[in-house]
Every structure is written in structure tokens, then in C-alpha cells.
PDB file of C-alpha atoms in Angstrom:
ATOM      1  CA  UNK A   1     156.582  70.242  95.351  1.00 47.00           C
ATOM      2  CA  UNK A   2     155.768  68.396  98.529  1.00 56.00           C
ATOM      3  CA  UNK A   3     156.194  70.091 101.894  1.00 59.00           C
ATOM      4  CA  UNK A   4     158.827  67.562 102.973  1.00 60.00           C
ATOM      5  CA  UNK A   5     160.951  68.320  99.899  1.00 61.00           C
ATOM      6  CA  UNK A   6     160.549  72.061 100.412  1.00 55.00           C
ATOM      7  CA  UNK A   7     161.685  71.832 104.043  1.00 55.00           C
ATOM      8  CA  UNK A   8     164.742  69.760 103.028  1.00 54.00           C
ATOM      9  CA  UNK A   9     165.598  72.299 100.313  1.00 55.00           C
ATOM     10  CA  UNK A  10     165.405  75.208 102.790  1.00 57.00           C
ATOM     11  CA  UNK A  11     167.551  73.353 105.338  1.00 57.00           C
ATOM     12  CA  UNK A  12     170.091  72.556 102.621  1.00 57.00           C
ATOM     13  CA  UNK A  13     170.252  76.208 101.516  1.00 53.00           C
ATOM     14  CA  UNK A  14     170.682  77.322 105.115  1.00 52.00           C
ATOM     15  CA  UNK A  15     173.636  74.957 105.686  1.00 52.00           C
ATOM     16  CA  UNK A  16     175.215  75.892 102.363  1.00 50.00           C
ATOM     17  CA  UNK A  17     175.083  79.566 103.341  1.00 48.00           C
ATOM     18  CA  UNK A  18     176.894  78.772 106.573  1.00 46.00           C
ATOM     19  CA  UNK A  19     179.505  76.670 104.764  1.00 44.00           C
ATOM     20  CA  UNK A  20     180.173  79.294 102.095  1.00 44.00           C
ATOM     21  CA  UNK A  21     180.451  82.070 104.645  1.00 45.00           C
ATOM     22  CA  UNK A  22     183.145  80.139 106.557  1.00 51.00           C
ATOM     23  CA  UNK A  23     181.590  81.247 109.866  1.00 62.00           C
ATOM     24  CA  UNK A  24     181.753  84.946 108.906  1.00 84.00           C
ATOM     25  CA  UNK A  25     177.985  85.107 108.320  1.00 87.00           C
ATOM     26  CA  UNK A  26     175.384  83.729 110.715  1.00 87.00           C
ATOM     27  CA  UNK A  27     171.639  83.748 110.157  1.00 89.00           C
ATOM     28  CA  UNK A  28     169.173  83.471 113.010  1.00 88.00           C
ATOM     29  CA  UNK A  29     165.742  84.275 114.374  1.00 89.00           C
ATOM     30  CA  UNK A  30     164.975  86.933 116.940  1.00 83.00           C
ATOM     31  CA  UNK A  31     161.933  87.587 119.088  1.00 87.00           C
ATOM     32  CA  UNK A  32     161.281  89.909 121.953  1.00 86.00           C
ATOM     33  CA  UNK A  33     159.165  92.434 123.735  1.00 86.00           C
ATOM     34  CA  UNK A  34     159.107  96.137 122.857  1.00 82.00           C
ATOM     35  CA  UNK A  35     158.356  99.188 124.961  1.00 75.00           C
ATOM     36  CA  UNK A  36     158.567 102.472 123.011  1.00 72.00           C
ATOM     37  CA  UNK A  37     159.592 105.782 124.546  1.00 66.00           C
ATOM     38  CA  UNK A  38     159.128 109.168 122.891  1.00 65.00           C
ATOM     39  CA  UNK A  39     161.067 112.275 123.842  1.00 62.00           C
ATOM     40  CA  UNK A  40     161.447 115.783 122.491  1.00 62.00           C
ATOM     41  CA  UNK A  41     157.801 116.900 122.328  1.00 62.00           C
ATOM     42  CA  UNK A  42     155.955 118.764 125.071  1.00 65.00           C
ATOM     43  CA  UNK A  43     153.145 116.162 125.132  1.00 63.00           C
ATOM     44  CA  UNK A  44     155.477 113.131 125.029  1.00 60.00           C
ATOM     45  CA  UNK A  45     155.175 112.631 128.792  1.00 63.00           C
ATOM     46  CA  UNK A  46     151.449 111.900 128.401  1.00 65.00           C
ATOM     47  CA  UNK A  47     151.975 108.828 126.217  1.00 69.00           C
ATOM     48  CA  UNK A  48     150.937 105.578 127.872  1.00 74.00           C
ATOM     49  CA  UNK A  49     152.729 102.855 125.931  1.00 78.00           C
ATOM     50  CA  UNK A  50     152.191  99.152 126.617  1.00 81.00           C
ATOM     51  CA  UNK A  51     154.289  96.084 125.852  1.00 85.00           C
ATOM     52  CA  UNK A  52     154.378  95.010 122.231  1.00 87.00           C
ATOM     53  CA  UNK A  53     156.372  92.352 120.422  1.00 90.00           C
ATOM     54  CA  UNK A  54     158.930  91.858 117.686  1.00 90.00           C
ATOM     55  CA  UNK A  55     159.635  88.857 115.411  1.00 92.00           C
ATOM     56  CA  UNK A  56     162.270  88.677 112.720  1.00 92.00           C
ATOM     57  CA  UNK A  57     165.355  87.358 111.008  1.00 93.00           C
ATOM     58  CA  UNK A  58     168.881  88.433 111.891  1.00 89.00           C
ATOM     59  CA  UNK A  59     172.112  88.394 109.908  1.00 91.00           C
ATOM     60  CA  UNK A  60     175.488  88.670 111.689  1.00 88.00           C
ATOM     61  CA  UNK A  61     178.603  89.379 109.640  1.00 92.00           C
ATOM     62  CA  UNK A  62     181.678  88.843 111.818  1.00 90.00           C
ATOM     63  CA  UNK A  63     184.439  91.439 111.483  1.00 90.00           C
ATOM     64  CA  UNK A  64     186.528  89.767 114.208  1.00 89.00           C
ATOM     65  CA  UNK A  65     185.899  86.801 116.516  1.00 86.00           C
ATOM     66  CA  UNK A  66     183.888  88.902 119.001  1.00 88.00           C
ATOM     67  CA  UNK A  67     182.745  91.918 116.910  1.00 91.00           C
ATOM     68  CA  UNK A  68     180.084  91.757 114.220  1.00 92.00           C
ATOM     69  CA  UNK A  69     177.835  93.902 112.097  1.00 93.00           C
ATOM     70  CA  UNK A  70     174.238  92.842 112.657  1.00 91.00           C
ATOM     71  CA  UNK A  71     171.290  93.599 110.361  1.00 93.00           C
ATOM     72  CA  UNK A  72     167.708  92.541 111.054  1.00 91.00           C
ATOM     73  CA  UNK A  73     164.406  92.456 109.216  1.00 92.00           C
ATOM     74  CA  UNK A  74     161.638  92.480 111.839  1.00 93.00           C
ATOM     75  CA  UNK A  75     157.886  92.771 112.216  1.00 94.00           C
ATOM     76  CA  UNK A  76     157.276  95.053 115.194  1.00 91.00           C
ATOM     77  CA  UNK A  77     154.026  95.894 116.969  1.00 90.00           C
ATOM     78  CA  UNK A  78     153.745  98.947 119.249  1.00 86.00           C
ATOM     79  CA  UNK A  79     150.713  99.648 121.432  1.00 86.00           C
ATOM     80  CA  UNK A  80     149.624 102.884 123.107  1.00 83.00           C
ATOM     81  CA  UNK A  81     146.684 103.088 125.514  1.00 83.00           C
ATOM     82  CA  UNK A  82     144.399 106.133 125.511  1.00 78.00           C
ATOM     83  CA  UNK A  83     141.496 107.145 127.707  1.00 78.00           C
ATOM     84  CA  UNK A  84     138.968 109.764 126.618  1.00 80.00           C
ATOM     85  CA  UNK A  85     136.658 111.512 129.083  1.00 84.00           C
ATOM     86  CA  UNK A  86     133.337 112.798 127.725  1.00 88.00           C
ATOM     87  CA  UNK A  87     131.607 115.940 129.064  1.00 89.00           C
ATOM     88  CA  UNK A  88     128.161 117.450 128.462  1.00 89.00           C
ATOM     89  CA  UNK A  89     127.393 121.126 127.802  1.00 90.00           C
ATOM     90  CA  UNK A  90     127.427 121.905 131.543  1.00 88.00           C
ATOM     91  CA  UNK A  91     131.010 120.539 131.783  1.00 86.00           C
ATOM     92  CA  UNK A  92     129.900 117.519 133.784  1.00 89.00           C
ATOM     93  CA  UNK A  93     131.561 114.184 133.097  1.00 88.00           C
ATOM     94  CA  UNK A  94     129.270 111.804 131.203  1.00 90.00           C
ATOM     95  CA  UNK A  95     131.596 108.849 130.705  1.00 87.00           C
ATOM     96  CA  UNK A  96     134.994 107.461 129.801  1.00 85.00           C
ATOM     97  CA  UNK A  97     136.204 105.253 126.981  1.00 85.00           C
ATOM     98  CA  UNK A  98     139.503 103.399 126.615  1.00 83.00           C
ATOM     99  CA  UNK A  99     141.247 102.878 123.286  1.00 84.00           C
ATOM    100  CA  UNK A 100     144.402 101.181 122.070  1.00 85.00           C
ATOM    101  CA  UNK A 101     146.425 102.608 119.207  1.00 85.00           C
ATOM    102  CA  UNK A 102     148.192  99.768 117.409  1.00 87.00           C
ATOM    103  CA  UNK A 103     151.162 100.463 115.143  1.00 87.00           C
ATOM    104  CA  UNK A 104     152.616  97.683 112.960  1.00 91.00           C
ATOM    105  CA  UNK A 105     156.053  98.229 111.439  1.00 92.00           C
ATOM    106  CA  UNK A 106     158.761  96.620 109.379  1.00 93.00           C
ATOM    107  CA  UNK A 107     161.859  97.383 111.431  1.00 91.00           C
ATOM    108  CA  UNK A 108     165.358  97.493 109.864  1.00 93.00           C
ATOM    109  CA  UNK A 109     168.171  98.029 112.402  1.00 93.00           C
ATOM    110  CA  UNK A 110     171.888  97.950 111.594  1.00 94.00           C
ATOM    111  CA  UNK A 111     173.830  97.327 114.786  1.00 94.00           C
ATOM    112  CA  UNK A 112     177.391  96.864 115.913  1.00 96.00           C
ATOM    113  CA  UNK A 113     177.501  93.793 118.193  1.00 93.00           C
ATOM    114  CA  UNK A 114     180.166  92.828 120.731  1.00 95.00           C
ATOM    115  CA  UNK A 115     180.144  89.290 122.184  1.00 91.00           C
ATOM    116  CA  UNK A 116     181.847  88.596 125.510  1.00 91.00           C
ATOM    117  CA  UNK A 117     184.158  85.634 124.872  1.00 82.00           C
ATOM    118  CA  UNK A 118     182.908  82.223 126.109  1.00 82.00           C
ATOM    119  CA  UNK A 119     179.976  83.701 128.053  1.00 86.00           C
ATOM    120  CA  UNK A 120     177.243  83.765 125.398  1.00 84.00           C
ATOM    121  CA  UNK A 121     176.319  87.352 126.357  1.00 93.00           C
ATOM    122  CA  UNK A 122     176.462  90.340 124.007  1.00 92.00           C
ATOM    123  CA  UNK A 123     175.756  94.078 123.740  1.00 95.00           C
ATOM    124  CA  UNK A 124     174.755  95.898 120.586  1.00 93.00           C
ATOM    125  CA  UNK A 125     173.707  99.316 119.356  1.00 95.00           C
ATOM    126  CA  UNK A 126     173.119 101.410 116.264  1.00 95.00           C
ATOM    127  CA  UNK A 127     170.491 103.129 114.106  1.00 96.00           C
ATOM    128  CA  UNK A 128     167.166 101.738 112.894  1.00 93.00           C
ATOM    129  CA  UNK A 129     164.474 102.661 110.373  1.00 92.00           C
ATOM    130  CA  UNK A 130     160.798 101.722 110.743  1.00 90.00           C
ATOM    131  CA  UNK A 131     158.277 101.581 107.905  1.00 92.00           C
ATOM    132  CA  UNK A 132     154.634 101.818 109.040  1.00 92.00           C
ATOM    133  CA  UNK A 133     152.574  98.951 107.593  1.00 90.00           C
ATOM    134  CA  UNK A 134     149.331  99.511 109.468  1.00 88.00           C
ATOM    135  CA  UNK A 135     147.823 101.825 112.062  1.00 86.00           C
ATOM    136  CA  UNK A 136     144.483 101.373 113.751  1.00 85.00           C
ATOM    137  CA  UNK A 137     142.553 102.409 116.825  1.00 84.00           C
ATOM    138  CA  UNK A 138     140.858  99.589 118.692  1.00 82.00           C
ATOM    139  CA  UNK A 139     138.249 100.589 121.279  1.00 80.00           C
ATOM    140  CA  UNK A 140     137.789  98.658 124.527  1.00 73.00           C
ATOM    141  CA  UNK A 141     134.082  98.130 125.036  1.00 57.00           C
ATOM    142  CA  UNK A 142     131.006  98.222 122.878  1.00 50.00           C
ATOM    143  CA  UNK A 143     131.087 101.289 120.648  1.00 48.00           C
ATOM    144  CA  UNK A 144     131.195 101.777 116.900  1.00 49.00           C
ATOM    145  CA  UNK A 145     134.379 100.101 115.640  1.00 47.00           C
ATOM    146  CA  UNK A 146     134.385 101.748 112.212  1.00 50.00           C
ATOM    147  CA  UNK A 147     137.776 102.494 110.748  1.00 52.00           C
ATOM    148  CA  UNK A 148     139.341 105.641 112.065  1.00 52.00           C
ATOM    149  CA  UNK A 149     141.736 107.277 109.636  1.00 52.00           C
ATOM    150  CA  UNK A 150     144.460 109.572 110.854  1.00 56.00           C
ATOM    151  CA  UNK A 151     147.539 110.809 109.110  1.00 63.00           C
ATOM    152  CA  UNK A 152     150.699 109.064 110.287  1.00 69.00           C
ATOM    153  CA  UNK A 153     154.265 109.344 109.107  1.00 79.00           C
ATOM    154  CA  UNK A 154     155.199 106.211 107.152  1.00 87.00           C
ATOM    155  CA  UNK A 155     158.870 106.244 108.183  1.00 89.00           C
ATOM    156  CA  UNK A 156     160.520 106.855 111.545  1.00 85.00           C
ATOM    157  CA  UNK A 157     164.058 106.300 112.762  1.00 88.00           C
ATOM    158  CA  UNK A 158     166.086 106.267 115.921  1.00 89.00           C
ATOM    159  CA  UNK A 159     168.755 104.504 117.935  1.00 90.00           C
ATOM    160  CA  UNK A 160     168.595 101.003 119.329  1.00 87.00           C
ATOM    161  CA  UNK A 161     170.649  99.440 122.103  1.00 90.00           C
ATOM    162  CA  UNK A 162     170.382  96.069 123.752  1.00 88.00           C
ATOM    163  CA  UNK A 163     171.868  93.244 125.726  1.00 91.00           C
ATOM    164  CA  UNK A 164     171.202  89.556 125.274  1.00 87.00           C
ATOM    165  CA  UNK A 165     172.400  86.011 125.205  1.00 85.00           C
ATOM    166  CA  UNK A 166     172.984  83.536 122.421  1.00 76.00           C
ATOM    167  CA  UNK A 167     170.805  80.435 122.560  1.00 73.00           C
TER     168      UNK A 167
END
């Protein structure tokens, strides 16, 4: 099948979904920046998270004109910066090394979304589940970049809240 025919088929399926749903179901794309925050552990305050990103597909099922149930399937990347200080046997500092911990997830939130009429703005909130696809430590600088294996939980969950606009 040629690429042109495949693109036309996908566009046709997309429009047929919208027609069959009679405007109750909307499908879209979402993208954004992420900044994780961890609470509830005594060492949580020492985490140094950096901006990550999120890309995905969103499905809105409208319960009323301004209230919908929103489900997403997203790829999410979270980044944490670490710095290790090295000491010799006399407890004198011998150097520092920076690392980045990179977490890659499939993110599945289910949110309740309220749209402010005729403004294009919305608020949403609800639970999410993350499935860990990949975890790695990436050093900054020239040291051995062999794979570092650590045990990580494969699934985490929490609450999500947001504001936005419809484009």
C-alpha cells in the first residue's frame, strides 16, 4: 500500500469516528512539559528533578456540553539530576561527577475535564498509572558509560491536575 493511500485511509477513519460519535467522542494529540514532585519520604526533599516531556493521544467522551471524561495514552520522560562527590581515605574531596537519571514511561491518566463555555480554556483532574519502559543513568563527562542496573518499580500511580486551552 502506498503512503498516500495509507494517509487517506487514516484520515477517513478519523472522520468516520467523529461522525459516528455524533460529537460525543473527540480524539486529539497532546504534548507538554513535565516536572515531577515526590512527597512522603524523608529523602524526597533532596531530589533535583529537571524538565521532561510528554507526547500522546487523548480521547474525550462528552457527558454534557462542558463536562467530559478524558483518557490519554502518553509517552512520558522524567529526568532527575544527581551529583556525586568523591573522597579519598583521608576524607578529602577528590572530585565531583554529575549524572542524569532518565525514566521513560507509558502514562495512562483518566481525568474529569470541565471546559469554560466559549473561552477555549479547561481544567481537569483525576488518577493516573505509569508503566516504566526504561530506566538509565547517563553520566555528564567522560567516564565509563556501561549500563548501570538498579531495581525500579515498574508501576507507579498518583493524581494529575491541569489547566489548558483548546487549539
